[in-house]
Amino acid sequence: MSTVDLTGRVALVTGGAGGIGSAVARRLAKLGAQVAVLDLDAVGAHRVASSVGGIAIAGDVSDPATMPAAVAQVERELGRLDVVHLNAGIGGGQAGVDDALDVARYRKLVGVNVDHVVYGLCAAVPALRRQGGGKVVITASLAGITAMPSDPLYTLTKHAVVGYARAAGKALAGDNITVSALCPGFVDTLLLGGAKEEFAAAGFPLLTPSDVAEAVQSVLADGGPGEAWIIQPGGRATAYDFRGVPGVGGGQLPPPVVLGRV
């Protein structure tokens, strides 16, 4: 595993009150960073922040005002921003393939899993530019690179996140801002709910939050712009090798870059 020295750097972790987020906050602090922990659970955010000598921020990441306010608070109280882990996420909880769609739950899912990533990156970029660059790691999922029929809506959101990270990473590379996605397999967190017992009964191994935090460290050390990294139980974090798509006429000529058009 590659290491990275974050001494003197400041990191912001969303969904940092528990699970993956709390493990990452502790890992970043161990690497030398001052850490801001953002979560809807104010008590949990304070608990984790206190344990790492950082600051706690309470807020709903699906609210467009939360991420700009959080970044402003981080700069005001900690002086800068260098690393952002956009980690907050929730499960779909419904199929989303028939007319029984609960629209309110669907909008909440998209708000947390997708909108929060867009709001977070847009809010963080000016702060990262002020430091001459920085690192952004977005928690996606293996559901972002393969189909998960048991939860199509969750799959939708994570595919969106991976696509956004790949494109945003290339768009921001010239600013020395590295945007990467991390796609863990199934992780032993509350997000699994009752399915944890099914995994145990089947003898299916789960990642721990610490495994994912270690993978985040690897991405911070070695991740390239727009890469999506995968981590599975018993394996090492590695960049996923996406297949290219055929160009014009079956060749390799890419389309021209024309912003705002398709």
PDB file of C-alpha atoms in Angstrom:
ATOM      1  CA  MET A   1       0.000   0.000   0.000  1.00  0.00           C
ATOM      2  CA  SER A   2       1.339   3.416  -0.952  1.00  0.00           C
ATOM      3  CA  THR A   3       1.480   6.094   1.679  1.00  0.00           C
ATOM      4  CA  VAL A   4       0.919   9.831   1.533  1.00  0.00           C
ATOM      5  CA  ASP A   5       1.981  12.576   3.923  1.00  0.00           C
ATOM      6  CA  LEU A   6      -0.884  14.931   4.742  1.00  0.00           C
ATOM      7  CA  THR A   7       0.946  16.942   7.384  1.00  0.00           C
ATOM      8  CA  GLY A   8      -0.272  20.524   7.239  1.00  0.00           C
ATOM      9  CA  ARG A   9      -3.151  19.600   4.951  1.00  0.00           C
ATOM     10  CA  VAL A  10      -6.880  19.919   5.625  1.00  0.00           C
ATOM     11  CA  ALA A  11      -9.476  17.343   4.632  1.00  0.00           C
ATOM     12  CA  LEU A  12     -13.274  17.341   4.503  1.00  0.00           C
ATOM     13  CA  VAL A  13     -15.154  14.037   4.810  1.00  0.00           C
ATOM     14  CA  THR A  14     -18.895  13.834   4.167  1.00  0.00           C
ATOM     15  CA  GLY A  15     -20.937  11.104   5.801  1.00  0.00           C
ATOM     16  CA  GLY A  16     -18.174  11.048   8.378  1.00  0.00           C
ATOM     17  CA  ALA A  17     -20.131  10.082  11.500  1.00  0.00           C
ATOM     18  CA  GLY A  18     -19.889   6.340  10.992  1.00  0.00           C
ATOM     19  CA  GLY A  19     -18.994   3.442   8.730  1.00  0.00           C
ATOM     20  CA  ILE A  20     -16.613   4.277   5.898  1.00  0.00           C
ATOM     21  CA  GLY A  21     -16.592   8.000   6.650  1.00  0.00           C
ATOM     22  CA  SER A  22     -15.432   7.677  10.241  1.00  0.00           C
ATOM     23  CA  ALA A  23     -12.737   5.170   9.242  1.00  0.00           C
ATOM     24  CA  VAL A  24     -11.490   7.526   6.534  1.00  0.00           C
ATOM     25  CA  ALA A  25     -11.512  10.515   8.904  1.00  0.00           C
ATOM     26  CA  ARG A  26      -9.330   8.580  11.331  1.00  0.00           C
ATOM     27  CA  ARG A  27      -7.017   7.402   8.565  1.00  0.00           C
ATOM     28  CA  LEU A  28      -6.547  10.932   7.186  1.00  0.00           C
ATOM     29  CA  ALA A  29      -5.842  12.268  10.668  1.00  0.00           C
ATOM     30  CA  LYS A  30      -3.275   9.515  11.181  1.00  0.00           C
ATOM     31  CA  LEU A  31      -1.623  10.644   7.943  1.00  0.00           C
ATOM     32  CA  GLY A  32      -1.292  14.132   9.384  1.00  0.00           C
ATOM     33  CA  ALA A  33      -4.369  15.982   8.145  1.00  0.00           C
ATOM     34  CA  GLN A  34      -6.712  18.186  10.083  1.00  0.00           C
ATOM     35  CA  VAL A  35     -10.141  16.757   9.375  1.00  0.00           C
ATOM     36  CA  ALA A  36     -13.583  18.321   9.114  1.00  0.00           C
ATOM     37  CA  VAL A  37     -16.358  15.760   9.593  1.00  0.00           C
ATOM     38  CA  LEU A  38     -19.694  16.529   7.946  1.00  0.00           C
ATOM     39  CA  ASP A  39     -22.810  14.493   8.633  1.00  0.00           C
ATOM     40  CA  LEU A  40     -26.551  14.827   9.126  1.00  0.00           C
ATOM     41  CA  ASP A  41     -25.932  13.144  12.492  1.00  0.00           C
ATOM     42  CA  ALA A  42     -24.556  16.096  14.445  1.00  0.00           C
ATOM     43  CA  VAL A  43     -23.774  14.044  17.556  1.00  0.00           C
ATOM     44  CA  GLY A  44     -21.927  11.406  15.557  1.00  0.00           C
ATOM     45  CA  ALA A  45     -19.993  14.013  13.585  1.00  0.00           C
ATOM     46  CA  HIS A  46     -18.906  15.684  16.817  1.00  0.00           C
ATOM     47  CA  ARG A  47     -17.848  12.346  18.302  1.00  0.00           C
ATOM     48  CA  VAL A  48     -15.634  11.452  15.344  1.00  0.00           C
ATOM     49  CA  ALA A  49     -14.245  14.971  14.979  1.00  0.00           C
ATOM     50  CA  SER A  50     -13.332  15.072  18.677  1.00  0.00           C
ATOM     51  CA  SER A  51     -11.533  11.743  18.371  1.00  0.00           C
ATOM     52  CA  VAL A  52      -9.275  13.083  15.610  1.00  0.00           C
ATOM     53  CA  GLY A  53      -8.849  16.653  16.835  1.00  0.00           C
ATOM     54  CA  GLY A  54     -10.901  18.053  13.968  1.00  0.00           C
ATOM     55  CA  ILE A  55     -14.111  20.007  13.570  1.00  0.00           C
ATOM     56  CA  ALA A  56     -17.686  18.791  13.171  1.00  0.00           C
ATOM     57  CA  ILE A  57     -20.201  20.182  10.699  1.00  0.00           C
ATOM     58  CA  ALA A  58     -23.876  19.206  10.789  1.00  0.00           C
ATOM     59  CA  GLY A  59     -25.836  19.328   7.577  1.00  0.00           C
ATOM     60  CA  ASP A  60     -27.932  17.603   4.927  1.00  0.00           C
ATOM     61  CA  VAL A  61     -25.670  17.059   1.910  1.00  0.00           C
ATOM     62  CA  SER A  62     -28.671  16.888  -0.437  1.00  0.00           C
ATOM     63  CA  ASP A  63     -29.409  20.550   0.370  1.00  0.00           C
ATOM     64  CA  PRO A  64     -27.673  22.795  -2.212  1.00  0.00           C
ATOM     65  CA  ALA A  65     -26.627  25.215   0.530  1.00  0.00           C
ATOM     66  CA  THR A  66     -24.831  22.670   2.726  1.00  0.00           C
ATOM     67  CA  MET A  67     -21.634  21.995   0.797  1.00  0.00           C
ATOM     68  CA  PRO A  68     -20.765  25.647   0.010  1.00  0.00           C
ATOM     69  CA  ALA A  69     -21.357  26.521   3.667  1.00  0.00           C
ATOM     70  CA  ALA A  70     -19.244  23.571   4.819  1.00  0.00           C
ATOM     71  CA  VAL A  71     -16.324  24.508   2.566  1.00  0.00           C
ATOM     72  CA  ALA A  72     -16.520  28.114   3.748  1.00  0.00           C
ATOM     73  CA  GLN A  73     -16.476  26.952   7.385  1.00  0.00           C
ATOM     74  CA  VAL A  74     -13.485  24.695   6.764  1.00  0.00           C
ATOM     75  CA  GLU A  75     -11.491  27.527   5.208  1.00  0.00           C
ATOM     76  CA  ARG A  76     -12.550  29.943   7.938  1.00  0.00           C
ATOM     77  CA  GLU A  77     -11.703  27.640  10.854  1.00  0.00           C
ATOM     78  CA  LEU A  78      -8.872  25.526   9.459  1.00  0.00           C
ATOM     79  CA  GLY A  79      -7.391  27.954   6.950  1.00  0.00           C
ATOM     80  CA  ARG A  80      -7.438  25.876   3.767  1.00  0.00           C
ATOM     81  CA  LEU A  81      -8.801  22.808   1.993  1.00  0.00           C
ATOM     82  CA  ASP A  82      -6.664  20.182   0.272  1.00  0.00           C
ATOM     83  CA  VAL A  83      -8.490  16.845   0.336  1.00  0.00           C
ATOM     84  CA  VAL A  84     -12.198  16.117  -0.072  1.00  0.00           C
ATOM     85  CA  HIS A  85     -13.830  12.732   0.433  1.00  0.00           C
ATOM     86  CA  LEU A  86     -17.395  12.880  -0.900  1.00  0.00           C
ATOM     87  CA  ASN A  87     -18.555   9.779   0.874  1.00  0.00           C
ATOM     88  CA  ALA A  88     -22.137  10.297   2.070  1.00  0.00           C
ATOM     89  CA  GLY A  89     -24.566   7.819   0.542  1.00  0.00           C
ATOM     90  CA  ILE A  90     -27.770   5.863   1.131  1.00  0.00           C
ATOM     91  CA  GLY A  91     -29.387   2.738  -0.323  1.00  0.00           C
ATOM     92  CA  GLY A  92     -32.233   2.683  -2.818  1.00  0.00           C
ATOM     93  CA  GLY A  93     -34.674   0.633  -0.783  1.00  0.00           C
ATOM     94  CA  GLN A  94     -37.055   0.064  -3.680  1.00  0.00           C
ATOM     95  CA  ALA A  95     -36.895  -1.563  -7.100  1.00  0.00           C
ATOM     96  CA  GLY A  96     -37.633   1.498  -9.202  1.00  0.00           C
ATOM     97  CA  VAL A  97     -38.706  -0.625 -12.166  1.00  0.00           C
ATOM     98  CA  ASP A  98     -42.487  -0.560 -11.826  1.00  0.00           C
ATOM     99  CA  ASP A  99     -45.331   1.847 -11.100  1.00  0.00           C
ATOM    100  CA  ALA A 100     -44.916   1.519  -7.334  1.00  0.00           C
ATOM    101  CA  LEU A 101     -42.136   4.121  -7.334  1.00  0.00           C
ATOM    102  CA  ASP A 102     -42.001   6.187  -4.144  1.00  0.00           C
ATOM    103  CA  VAL A 103     -40.981   9.483  -5.701  1.00  0.00           C
ATOM    104  CA  ALA A 104     -40.002  11.141  -2.426  1.00  0.00           C
ATOM    105  CA  ARG A 105     -37.615   8.282  -1.530  1.00  0.00           C
ATOM    106  CA  TYR A 106     -36.233   8.311  -5.078  1.00  0.00           C
ATOM    107  CA  ARG A 107     -35.521  12.047  -4.958  1.00  0.00           C
ATOM    108  CA  LYS A 108     -33.820  11.623  -1.566  1.00  0.00           C
ATOM    109  CA  LEU A 109     -31.638   8.857  -2.984  1.00  0.00           C
ATOM    110  CA  VAL A 110     -30.572  10.979  -5.932  1.00  0.00           C
ATOM    111  CA  GLY A 111     -30.123  14.001  -3.664  1.00  0.00           C
ATOM    112  CA  VAL A 112     -27.671  12.242  -1.371  1.00  0.00           C
ATOM    113  CA  ASN A 113     -25.897   9.946  -3.811  1.00  0.00           C
ATOM    114  CA  VAL A 114     -25.657  12.204  -6.856  1.00  0.00           C
ATOM    115  CA  ASP A 115     -26.572  15.832  -6.143  1.00  0.00           C
ATOM    116  CA  HIS A 116     -24.334  15.940  -3.068  1.00  0.00           C
ATOM    117  CA  VAL A 117     -21.357  14.894  -5.203  1.00  0.00           C
ATOM    118  CA  VAL A 118     -22.017  17.667  -7.716  1.00  0.00           C
ATOM    119  CA  TYR A 119     -22.649  20.256  -5.006  1.00  0.00           C
ATOM    120  CA  GLY A 120     -19.558  19.111  -3.136  1.00  0.00           C
ATOM    121  CA  LEU A 121     -17.185  19.226  -6.072  1.00  0.00           C
ATOM    122  CA  CYS A 122     -18.472  22.592  -7.288  1.00  0.00           C
ATOM    123  CA  ALA A 123     -18.081  24.034  -3.790  1.00  0.00           C
ATOM    124  CA  ALA A 124     -14.624  22.560  -3.246  1.00  0.00           C
ATOM    125  CA  VAL A 125     -12.953  23.470  -6.540  1.00  0.00           C
ATOM    126  CA  PRO A 126     -12.417  27.196  -5.805  1.00  0.00           C
ATOM    127  CA  ALA A 127     -10.910  26.338  -2.405  1.00  0.00           C
ATOM    128  CA  LEU A 128      -8.638  23.691  -3.937  1.00  0.00           C
ATOM    129  CA  ARG A 129      -7.534  26.107  -6.643  1.00  0.00           C
ATOM    130  CA  ARG A 130      -6.511  28.577  -3.947  1.00  0.00           C
ATOM    131  CA  GLN A 131      -4.039  25.944  -2.704  1.00  0.00           C
ATOM    132  CA  GLY A 132      -2.705  25.217  -6.180  1.00  0.00           C
ATOM    133  CA  GLY A 133      -4.617  21.946  -6.462  1.00  0.00           C
ATOM    134  CA  GLY A 134      -5.859  19.070  -4.361  1.00  0.00           C
ATOM    135  CA  LYS A 135      -7.451  15.639  -4.248  1.00  0.00           C
ATOM    136  CA  VAL A 136     -11.099  14.600  -4.414  1.00  0.00           C
ATOM    137  CA  VAL A 137     -12.165  11.002  -3.815  1.00  0.00           C
ATOM    138  CA  ILE A 138     -15.791  10.062  -4.381  1.00  0.00           C
ATOM    139  CA  THR A 139     -17.225   6.931  -2.804  1.00  0.00           C
ATOM    140  CA  ALA A 140     -19.040   5.046  -5.541  1.00  0.00           C
ATOM    141  CA  SER A 141     -19.566   1.276  -5.524  1.00  0.00           C
ATOM    142  CA  LEU A 142     -19.065  -1.791  -7.660  1.00  0.00           C
ATOM    143  CA  ALA A 143     -22.668  -0.960  -8.573  1.00  0.00           C
ATOM    144  CA  GLY A 144     -21.129   1.954 -10.467  1.00  0.00           C
ATOM    145  CA  ILE A 145     -19.349  -0.331 -12.925  1.00  0.00           C
ATOM    146  CA  THR A 146     -21.622  -3.373 -13.003  1.00  0.00           C
ATOM    147  CA  ALA A 147     -25.348  -4.028 -12.737  1.00  0.00           C
ATOM    148  CA  MET A 148     -26.885  -4.808  -9.349  1.00  0.00           C
ATOM    149  CA  PRO A 149     -30.363  -6.170 -10.180  1.00  0.00           C
ATOM    150  CA  SER A 150     -31.321  -6.248  -6.507  1.00  0.00           C
ATOM    151  CA  ASP A 151     -31.197  -2.432  -6.400  1.00  0.00           C
ATOM    152  CA  PRO A 152     -31.522  -0.767  -9.835  1.00  0.00           C
ATOM    153  CA  LEU A 153     -31.936   2.734  -8.413  1.00  0.00           C
ATOM    154  CA  TYR A 154     -28.765   2.484  -6.330  1.00  0.00           C
ATOM    155  CA  THR A 155     -27.027   1.175  -9.456  1.00  0.00           C
ATOM    156  CA  LEU A 156     -28.293   4.209 -11.367  1.00  0.00           C
ATOM    157  CA  THR A 157     -26.857   6.654  -8.847  1.00  0.00           C
ATOM    158  CA  LYS A 158     -23.480   4.956  -8.621  1.00  0.00           C
ATOM    159  CA  HIS A 159     -23.117   4.709 -12.402  1.00  0.00           C
ATOM    160  CA  ALA A 160     -23.825   8.446 -12.478  1.00  0.00           C
ATOM    161  CA  VAL A 161     -21.160   9.105  -9.853  1.00  0.00           C
ATOM    162  CA  VAL A 162     -18.525   7.060 -11.677  1.00  0.00           C
ATOM    163  CA  GLY A 163     -19.285   8.795 -14.975  1.00  0.00           C
ATOM    164  CA  TYR A 164     -19.141  12.198 -13.314  1.00  0.00           C
ATOM    165  CA  ALA A 165     -15.817  11.431 -11.631  1.00  0.00           C
ATOM    166  CA  ARG A 166     -14.288  10.203 -14.880  1.00  0.00           C
ATOM    167  CA  ALA A 167     -15.337  13.309 -16.797  1.00  0.00           C
ATOM    168  CA  ALA A 168     -14.695  15.820 -13.997  1.00  0.00           C
ATOM    169  CA  GLY A 169     -11.271  14.307 -13.379  1.00  0.00           C
ATOM    170  CA  LYS A 170     -10.222  15.019 -16.942  1.00  0.00           C
ATOM    171  CA  ALA A 171     -11.799  18.481 -16.891  1.00  0.00           C
ATOM    172  CA  LEU A 172      -9.934  19.524 -13.727  1.00  0.00           C
ATOM    173  CA  ALA A 173      -6.572  17.855 -14.339  1.00  0.00           C
ATOM    174  CA  GLY A 174      -5.143  21.109 -15.688  1.00  0.00           C
ATOM    175  CA  ASP A 175      -5.867  22.741 -12.316  1.00  0.00           C
ATOM    176  CA  ASN A 176      -3.825  20.073 -10.524  1.00  0.00           C
ATOM    177  CA  ILE A 177      -7.060  18.794  -8.986  1.00  0.00           C
ATOM    178  CA  THR A 178      -7.294  15.013  -9.087  1.00  0.00           C
ATOM    179  CA  VAL A 179     -10.812  13.626  -8.995  1.00  0.00           C
ATOM    180  CA  SER A 180     -11.165   9.851  -8.599  1.00  0.00           C
ATOM    181  CA  ALA A 181     -13.936   7.418  -7.728  1.00  0.00           C
ATOM    182  CA  LEU A 182     -13.555   4.496  -5.345  1.00  0.00           C
ATOM    183  CA  CYS A 183     -15.787   1.487  -5.982  1.00  0.00           C
ATOM    184  CA  PRO A 184     -15.823  -0.877  -2.994  1.00  0.00           C
ATOM    185  CA  GLY A 185     -17.539  -4.230  -2.936  1.00  0.00           C
ATOM    186  CA  PHE A 186     -19.974  -4.984  -0.131  1.00  0.00           C
ATOM    187  CA  VAL A 187     -18.881  -3.293   3.096  1.00  0.00           C
ATOM    188  CA  ASP A 188     -19.873  -4.225   6.651  1.00  0.00           C
ATOM    189  CA  THR A 189     -21.792  -1.049   7.497  1.00  0.00           C
ATOM    190  CA  LEU A 190     -25.354  -0.136   8.462  1.00  0.00           C
ATOM    191  CA  LEU A 191     -26.136   0.331   4.768  1.00  0.00           C
ATOM    192  CA  LEU A 192     -26.303  -3.458   4.428  1.00  0.00           C
ATOM    193  CA  GLY A 193     -29.185  -3.665   6.879  1.00  0.00           C
ATOM    194  CA  GLY A 194     -30.595  -7.174   7.276  1.00  0.00           C
ATOM    195  CA  ALA A 195     -28.627  -8.431   4.265  1.00  0.00           C
ATOM    196  CA  LYS A 196     -25.574  -8.824   6.482  1.00  0.00           C
ATOM    197  CA  GLU A 197     -27.031 -12.032   7.900  1.00  0.00           C
ATOM    198  CA  GLU A 198     -27.557 -13.394   4.396  1.00  0.00           C
ATOM    199  CA  PHE A 199     -23.923 -12.706   3.504  1.00  0.00           C
ATOM    200  CA  ALA A 200     -22.780 -14.417   6.682  1.00  0.00           C
ATOM    201  CA  ALA A 201     -24.977 -17.458   6.035  1.00  0.00           C
ATOM    202  CA  ALA A 202     -23.582 -17.747   2.524  1.00  0.00           C
ATOM    203  CA  GLY A 203     -19.991 -17.404   3.753  1.00  0.00           C
ATOM    204  CA  PHE A 204     -19.555 -14.320   1.558  1.00  0.00           C
ATOM    205  CA  PRO A 205     -16.717 -12.084   2.812  1.00  0.00           C
ATOM    206  CA  LEU A 206     -17.310  -8.405   3.454  1.00  0.00           C
ATOM    207  CA  LEU A 207     -14.962  -5.459   3.395  1.00  0.00           C
ATOM    208  CA  THR A 208     -14.483  -3.546   6.630  1.00  0.00           C
ATOM    209  CA  PRO A 209     -14.613   0.256   6.767  1.00  0.00           C
ATOM    210  CA  SER A 210     -10.902   0.106   7.578  1.00  0.00           C
ATOM    211  CA  ASP A 211     -10.293  -1.763   4.300  1.00  0.00           C
ATOM    212  CA  VAL A 212     -11.995   1.052   2.416  1.00  0.00           C
ATOM    213  CA  ALA A 213     -10.075   3.717   4.332  1.00  0.00           C
ATOM    214  CA  GLU A 214      -6.854   1.974   3.336  1.00  0.00           C
ATOM    215  CA  ALA A 215      -8.056   2.025  -0.280  1.00  0.00           C
ATOM    216  CA  VAL A 216      -8.767   5.760  -0.024  1.00  0.00           C
ATOM    217  CA  GLN A 217      -5.175   6.209   1.096  1.00  0.00           C
ATOM    218  CA  SER A 218      -3.985   4.314  -1.984  1.00  0.00           C
ATOM    219  CA  VAL A 219      -6.144   6.464  -4.272  1.00  0.00           C
ATOM    220  CA  LEU A 220      -4.807   9.653  -2.674  1.00  0.00           C
ATOM    221  CA  ALA A 221      -1.264   8.424  -3.183  1.00  0.00           C
ATOM    222  CA  ASP A 222      -1.509   6.939  -6.661  1.00  0.00           C
ATOM    223  CA  GLY A 223      -4.879   7.812  -8.215  1.00  0.00           C
ATOM    224  CA  GLY A 224      -4.903   9.545 -11.574  1.00  0.00           C
ATOM    225  CA  PRO A 225      -7.421  12.055 -12.948  1.00  0.00           C
ATOM    226  CA  GLY A 226     -10.762  10.461 -13.683  1.00  0.00           C
ATOM    227  CA  GLU A 227      -9.823   6.986 -12.521  1.00  0.00           C
ATOM    228  CA  ALA A 228     -12.225   4.581 -10.840  1.00  0.00           C
ATOM    229  CA  TRP A 229     -10.598   2.277  -8.314  1.00  0.00           C
ATOM    230  CA  ILE A 230     -12.005  -0.997  -7.063  1.00  0.00           C
ATOM    231  CA  ILE A 231     -11.454  -2.831  -3.786  1.00  0.00           C
ATOM    232  CA  GLN A 232     -12.712  -6.316  -2.937  1.00  0.00           C
ATOM    233  CA  PRO A 233     -12.192  -8.487   0.155  1.00  0.00           C
ATOM    234  CA  GLY A 234      -8.751 -10.051   0.162  1.00  0.00           C
ATOM    235  CA  GLY A 235      -7.493  -7.858  -2.665  1.00  0.00           C
ATOM    236  CA  ARG A 236      -5.617  -4.604  -3.095  1.00  0.00           C
ATOM    237  CA  ALA A 237      -7.119  -1.381  -4.384  1.00  0.00           C
ATOM    238  CA  THR A 238      -6.465  -0.989  -8.089  1.00  0.00           C
ATOM    239  CA  ALA A 239      -7.572   1.238 -10.933  1.00  0.00           C
ATOM    240  CA  TYR A 240     -10.324  -0.294 -13.049  1.00  0.00           C
ATOM    241  CA  ASP A 241      -9.456  -0.788 -16.715  1.00  0.00           C
ATOM    242  CA  PHE A 242     -12.410   0.541 -18.694  1.00  0.00           C
ATOM    243  CA  ARG A 243     -12.726  -0.665 -22.249  1.00  0.00           C
ATOM    244  CA  GLY A 244     -12.628   2.055 -24.864  1.00  0.00           C
ATOM    245  CA  VAL A 245     -15.534   2.651 -27.214  1.00  0.00           C
ATOM    246  CA  PRO A 246     -15.238   2.505 -31.000  1.00  0.00           C
ATOM    247  CA  GLY A 247     -14.599   5.830 -32.667  1.00  0.00           C
ATOM    248  CA  VAL A 248     -16.075   7.237 -35.867  1.00  0.00           C
ATOM    249  CA  GLY A 249     -16.432   4.523 -38.478  1.00  0.00           C
ATOM    250  CA  GLY A 250     -15.207   1.907 -36.024  1.00  0.00           C
ATOM    251  CA  GLY A 251     -11.843   3.640 -35.685  1.00  0.00           C
ATOM    252  CA  GLN A 252     -10.259   5.401 -32.741  1.00  0.00           C
ATOM    253  CA  LEU A 253     -10.939   9.040 -33.667  1.00  0.00           C
ATOM    254  CA  PRO A 254     -12.541  10.655 -30.594  1.00  0.00           C
ATOM    255  CA  PRO A 255     -15.274  13.262 -30.984  1.00  0.00           C
ATOM    256  CA  PRO A 256     -14.270  16.931 -30.625  1.00  0.00           C
ATOM    257  CA  VAL A 257     -14.739  18.548 -27.240  1.00  0.00           C
ATOM    258  CA  VAL A 258     -17.597  21.030 -27.506  1.00  0.00           C
ATOM    259  CA  LEU A 259     -18.863  22.159 -24.107  1.00  0.00           C
ATOM    260  CA  GLY A 260     -22.604  22.267 -23.671  1.00  0.00           C
ATOM    261  CA  ARG A 261     -23.314  20.066 -26.668  1.00  0.00           C
ATOM    262  CA  VAL A 262     -23.759  16.372 -27.380  1.00  0.00           C
TER     263      VAL A 262
END
